Amino acid sequence: RWFTHFYVVSVLWNGFLLIWLFQAEFLGGSLPSWIQHMHRALGRDSQSEDTGNEHFSALLVLLLLWLHSCRRLAECLWTSVFSNGVIHIVQYCFGLVYYIAVGSTVLCQVPTNVRNGEELSVQVCWYHIVGVTIYIWACLHQHRCLVILANLRKSKSGKVVSLSHSVPFGDWFERVSCPHYFAELLIYVSMAITLGFHNVTWWCVVMYVLFNQALAAVLCHEFYQKNFSSYPKHRKAFIPFV
């Protein structure tokens, strides 16, 4: 349940970054000096050119990231039913840092040479449409799977009656043990597509999410197999058919 703290931080911080970037791109404002220092620290020249509609792509990805955090926060508060499990303090601290760093990573993909909104050329590209479509699709399935998990601990009237684990069925649970983790990966892949496929930094973020979610999924899959003798044998741990 302390994952809720991650999404509170993410909503506030990434919303703050989103406002900054929006003002810089459309209202003629300028990005703060610390962002320019971060660019230089990461080796990005302040006069780098805007190739591939990078400004609008980054703005769109930061918006998607913020919306994802808002939805997950709402689900933590009003949908999910958490057990009495605890989180390690190192994992907790790392999670807080991660959700601050991931939004900053998006902002650092923006070339700093354009400050005035009049100079911004907003052009919706095919990869924006593909990325946003996959994002919406993955978000819908993730929400459905989280509702299925929550309902396992509720009565038909919606009252929480148990905190124990049960075997979920329906939606992507018919294929994998942890479809909500798979959907999380797809969400980050959709953002990589929205950035135009070529952003190596964001693909590194995707690889981190892949390994992180895969590890959690395998542990969860083994838990199901160990504790439920009738657990469906055709289900994979994380990625369908893999």
Coordinates of C-alpha atoms in Angstrom, one line a residue:
R1 CA 0.0 0.0 0.0
W2 CA 3.0 2.3 0.3
F3 CA 3.3 2.3 -3.4
T4 CA 0.6 5.0 -3.1
H5 CA 3.4 7.3 -2.0
F6 CA 5.3 6.8 -5.3
Y7 CA 2.3 8.0 -7.3
V8 CA 1.7 11.0 -5.1
V9 CA 5.3 12.1 -5.7
S10 CA 5.0 11.3 -9.4
V11 CA 1.7 13.3 -9.8
L12 CA 3.1 16.3 -8.1
W13 CA 6.7 16.3 -9.5
N14 CA 5.8 15.3 -13.1
G15 CA 2.9 17.6 -13.1
F16 CA 5.3 20.4 -12.1
L17 CA 7.7 19.4 -15.0
L18 CA 4.7 19.3 -17.4
I19 CA 3.7 22.8 -16.5
W20 CA 7.3 24.0 -17.0
L21 CA 7.6 22.4 -20.4
F22 CA 4.2 23.6 -21.5
Q23 CA 5.0 27.2 -20.6
A24 CA 8.4 27.0 -22.3
E25 CA 6.9 25.5 -25.5
F26 CA 3.7 27.5 -25.9
L27 CA 3.8 30.5 -23.6
G28 CA 7.2 31.8 -24.5
G29 CA 8.7 30.9 -21.1
S30 CA 12.1 29.4 -20.5
L31 CA 13.2 26.2 -18.9
P32 CA 14.8 26.6 -15.4
S33 CA 18.6 27.0 -15.2
W34 CA 19.0 23.6 -13.4
I35 CA 17.6 21.8 -16.4
Q36 CA 20.2 23.5 -18.6
H37 CA 22.9 22.4 -16.1
M38 CA 21.5 18.9 -16.3
H39 CA 21.7 19.0 -20.1
R40 CA 25.3 19.9 -19.9
A41 CA 26.0 17.3 -17.3
L42 CA 24.5 14.7 -19.6
G43 CA 26.6 15.9 -22.5
R44 CA 23.7 17.5 -24.5
D45 CA 24.8 20.8 -26.2
S46 CA 22.5 23.7 -25.5
Q47 CA 22.4 24.5 -29.2
S48 CA 21.4 21.0 -30.3
E49 CA 18.8 21.0 -33.0
D50 CA 15.3 19.9 -32.7
T51 CA 15.2 16.8 -34.9
G52 CA 12.2 14.6 -35.3
N53 CA 9.7 16.9 -33.6
E54 CA 11.4 16.2 -30.3
H55 CA 9.8 19.0 -28.3
F56 CA 6.2 17.9 -29.0
S57 CA 7.1 14.2 -28.5
A58 CA 8.6 14.9 -25.1
L59 CA 5.7 17.0 -24.1
L60 CA 3.3 14.3 -25.1
V61 CA 5.3 11.6 -23.3
L62 CA 5.5 13.7 -20.1
L63 CA 1.7 14.1 -20.3
L64 CA 1.2 10.4 -20.7
L65 CA 3.5 9.7 -17.8
W66 CA 1.6 12.1 -15.6
L67 CA -1.8 10.7 -16.6
H68 CA -0.5 7.2 -15.9
S69 CA 0.6 8.3 -12.4
C70 CA -2.8 9.9 -11.8
R71 CA -4.6 6.7 -12.8
R72 CA -2.4 4.5 -10.6
L73 CA -2.8 6.9 -7.7
A74 CA -6.6 6.7 -8.1
E75 CA -6.5 2.9 -8.3
C76 CA -4.3 2.7 -5.2
L77 CA -6.8 4.9 -3.3
W78 CA -10.1 3.5 -4.5
T79 CA -9.7 0.3 -6.4
S80 CA -6.9 -2.0 -5.0
V81 CA -7.3 -4.0 -1.8
F82 CA -3.8 -4.4 -0.3
S83 CA -2.6 -7.2 1.9
N84 CA -0.5 -6.7 5.0
G85 CA 2.7 -7.2 3.1
V86 CA 5.6 -4.8 3.7
I87 CA 8.1 -3.1 1.5
H88 CA 11.8 -3.0 2.2
I89 CA 13.1 0.5 3.1
V90 CA 15.7 0.4 0.3
Q91 CA 13.0 -0.5 -2.3
Y92 CA 10.8 2.3 -0.9
C93 CA 13.6 4.9 -1.2
F94 CA 14.5 3.7 -4.7
G95 CA 10.9 3.9 -5.8
L96 CA 10.7 7.6 -4.7
V97 CA 13.9 8.4 -6.5
Y98 CA 12.8 6.5 -9.6
Y99 CA 9.5 8.5 -10.1
I100 CA 11.4 11.7 -9.7
A101 CA 14.1 10.7 -12.1
V102 CA 11.9 9.3 -14.9
G103 CA 10.1 12.6 -15.5
S104 CA 13.4 14.4 -15.4
T105 CA 14.7 12.0 -18.0
V106 CA 11.9 12.9 -20.4
L107 CA 12.6 16.6 -19.9
C108 CA 16.3 16.1 -20.6
Q109 CA 15.4 14.8 -24.1
V110 CA 14.2 18.3 -25.1
P111 CA 16.7 20.4 -27.0
T112 CA 17.2 23.7 -25.1
N113 CA 17.6 26.0 -28.1
V114 CA 13.9 26.7 -28.6
R115 CA 12.4 28.8 -25.8
N116 CA 9.6 30.7 -27.6
G117 CA 6.3 29.2 -28.3
E118 CA 6.1 30.9 -31.7
E119 CA 9.1 28.9 -32.9
L120 CA 7.6 25.5 -31.9
S121 CA 6.3 23.5 -34.9
V122 CA 3.7 21.1 -33.6
Q123 CA 3.3 18.2 -36.0
V124 CA 1.4 15.1 -35.1
C125 CA 3.3 12.1 -36.6
W126 CA 2.3 8.6 -37.2
Y127 CA 4.4 7.3 -34.3
H128 CA 2.5 9.6 -32.0
I129 CA -0.8 8.0 -33.0
V130 CA 0.6 4.5 -32.7
G131 CA 2.2 5.2 -29.3
V132 CA -0.9 6.8 -27.8
T133 CA -3.1 4.0 -29.1
I134 CA -1.0 1.3 -27.5
Y135 CA -0.8 3.4 -24.3
I136 CA -4.7 3.6 -24.1
W137 CA -5.0 -0.1 -24.9
A138 CA -2.5 -1.1 -22.2
C139 CA -4.0 1.2 -19.6
L140 CA -7.5 -0.2 -20.1
H141 CA -6.3 -3.8 -19.7
Q142 CA -4.1 -2.9 -16.7
H143 CA -7.1 -1.3 -15.0
R144 CA -9.4 -4.2 -15.8
C145 CA -6.8 -6.6 -14.3
L146 CA -6.4 -4.6 -11.1
V147 CA -10.2 -4.5 -10.7
I148 CA -10.2 -8.3 -11.1
L149 CA -7.6 -8.7 -8.4
A150 CA -9.4 -6.3 -6.1
N151 CA -12.7 -8.1 -6.5
L152 CA -11.1 -11.4 -5.3
R153 CA -11.1 -9.8 -1.9
K154 CA -14.5 -8.3 -2.0
S155 CA -18.1 -9.5 -1.7
K156 CA -20.7 -8.9 -4.4
S157 CA -21.7 -5.8 -2.4
G158 CA -18.2 -4.4 -2.7
K159 CA -17.2 -4.9 0.9
V160 CA -13.7 -6.2 1.7
V161 CA -14.1 -9.7 3.2
S162 CA -10.5 -11.1 2.9
L163 CA -6.9 -10.1 2.4
S164 CA -5.8 -13.6 1.3
H165 CA -4.6 -14.5 -2.2
S166 CA -6.8 -16.3 -4.7
V167 CA -6.5 -17.3 -8.3
P168 CA -7.6 -14.6 -10.7
F169 CA -9.5 -15.3 -13.9
G170 CA -10.6 -13.1 -16.8
D171 CA -9.0 -10.7 -19.3
W172 CA -5.3 -11.2 -19.7
F173 CA -5.2 -13.4 -16.7
E174 CA -6.2 -16.2 -19.0
R175 CA -2.7 -16.0 -20.6
V176 CA -0.3 -14.8 -17.9
S177 CA -0.1 -14.7 -14.1
C178 CA 0.7 -11.0 -13.9
P179 CA -0.9 -9.2 -16.9
H180 CA -0.8 -5.9 -15.0
Y181 CA 3.0 -6.1 -15.0
F182 CA 2.9 -6.9 -18.8
A183 CA 0.6 -3.9 -19.3
E184 CA 3.1 -1.7 -17.4
L185 CA 5.8 -2.7 -19.8
L186 CA 3.6 -2.0 -22.8
I187 CA 2.9 1.5 -21.4
Y188 CA 6.6 2.3 -21.3
V189 CA 7.1 0.8 -24.8
S190 CA 4.3 3.0 -26.0
M191 CA 6.1 6.1 -24.7
A192 CA 9.3 4.9 -26.5
I193 CA 7.3 4.7 -29.7
T194 CA 5.8 8.2 -29.0
L195 CA 9.3 9.5 -28.8
G196 CA 9.9 8.3 -32.3
F197 CA 11.6 4.9 -31.6
H198 CA 15.1 6.4 -31.8
N199 CA 15.5 7.7 -28.2
V200 CA 18.1 5.4 -26.7
T201 CA 17.8 6.9 -23.2
W202 CA 14.1 5.9 -23.0
W203 CA 14.7 2.4 -24.4
C204 CA 17.1 2.0 -21.4
V205 CA 14.2 3.0 -19.2
V206 CA 12.1 0.3 -21.0
M207 CA 14.8 -2.3 -20.4
Y208 CA 14.8 -1.4 -16.7
V209 CA 11.0 -1.8 -16.5
L210 CA 11.2 -5.1 -18.4
F211 CA 13.7 -6.7 -16.0
N212 CA 12.0 -5.2 -12.9
Q213 CA 8.5 -6.4 -13.8
A214 CA 9.7 -9.7 -15.1
L215 CA 11.4 -10.5 -11.8
A216 CA 8.3 -9.6 -9.8
A217 CA 6.1 -11.6 -12.2
V218 CA 8.3 -14.7 -12.0
L219 CA 8.2 -14.6 -8.1
C220 CA 4.4 -14.1 -8.2
H221 CA 4.0 -16.9 -10.7
E222 CA 6.0 -19.3 -8.5
F223 CA 3.9 -18.3 -5.5
Y224 CA 0.7 -19.2 -7.4
Q225 CA 2.1 -22.6 -8.5
K226 CA 3.3 -23.4 -5.1
N227 CA 0.2 -22.5 -3.2
F228 CA -2.6 -23.6 -5.6
S229 CA -2.3 -27.2 -6.9
S230 CA -5.0 -26.6 -9.5
Y231 CA -3.3 -23.5 -10.9
P232 CA -3.7 -23.4 -14.8
K233 CA -0.6 -24.9 -16.3
H234 CA -0.9 -23.1 -19.6
R235 CA -0.3 -19.7 -18.0
K236 CA 3.0 -18.0 -18.5
A237 CA 4.5 -15.7 -15.9
F238 CA 4.8 -12.4 -17.7
I239 CA 4.6 -12.3 -21.5
P240 CA 1.9 -14.3 -23.3
F241 CA 3.2 -17.5 -25.0
V242 CA 6.8 -16.8 -23.7

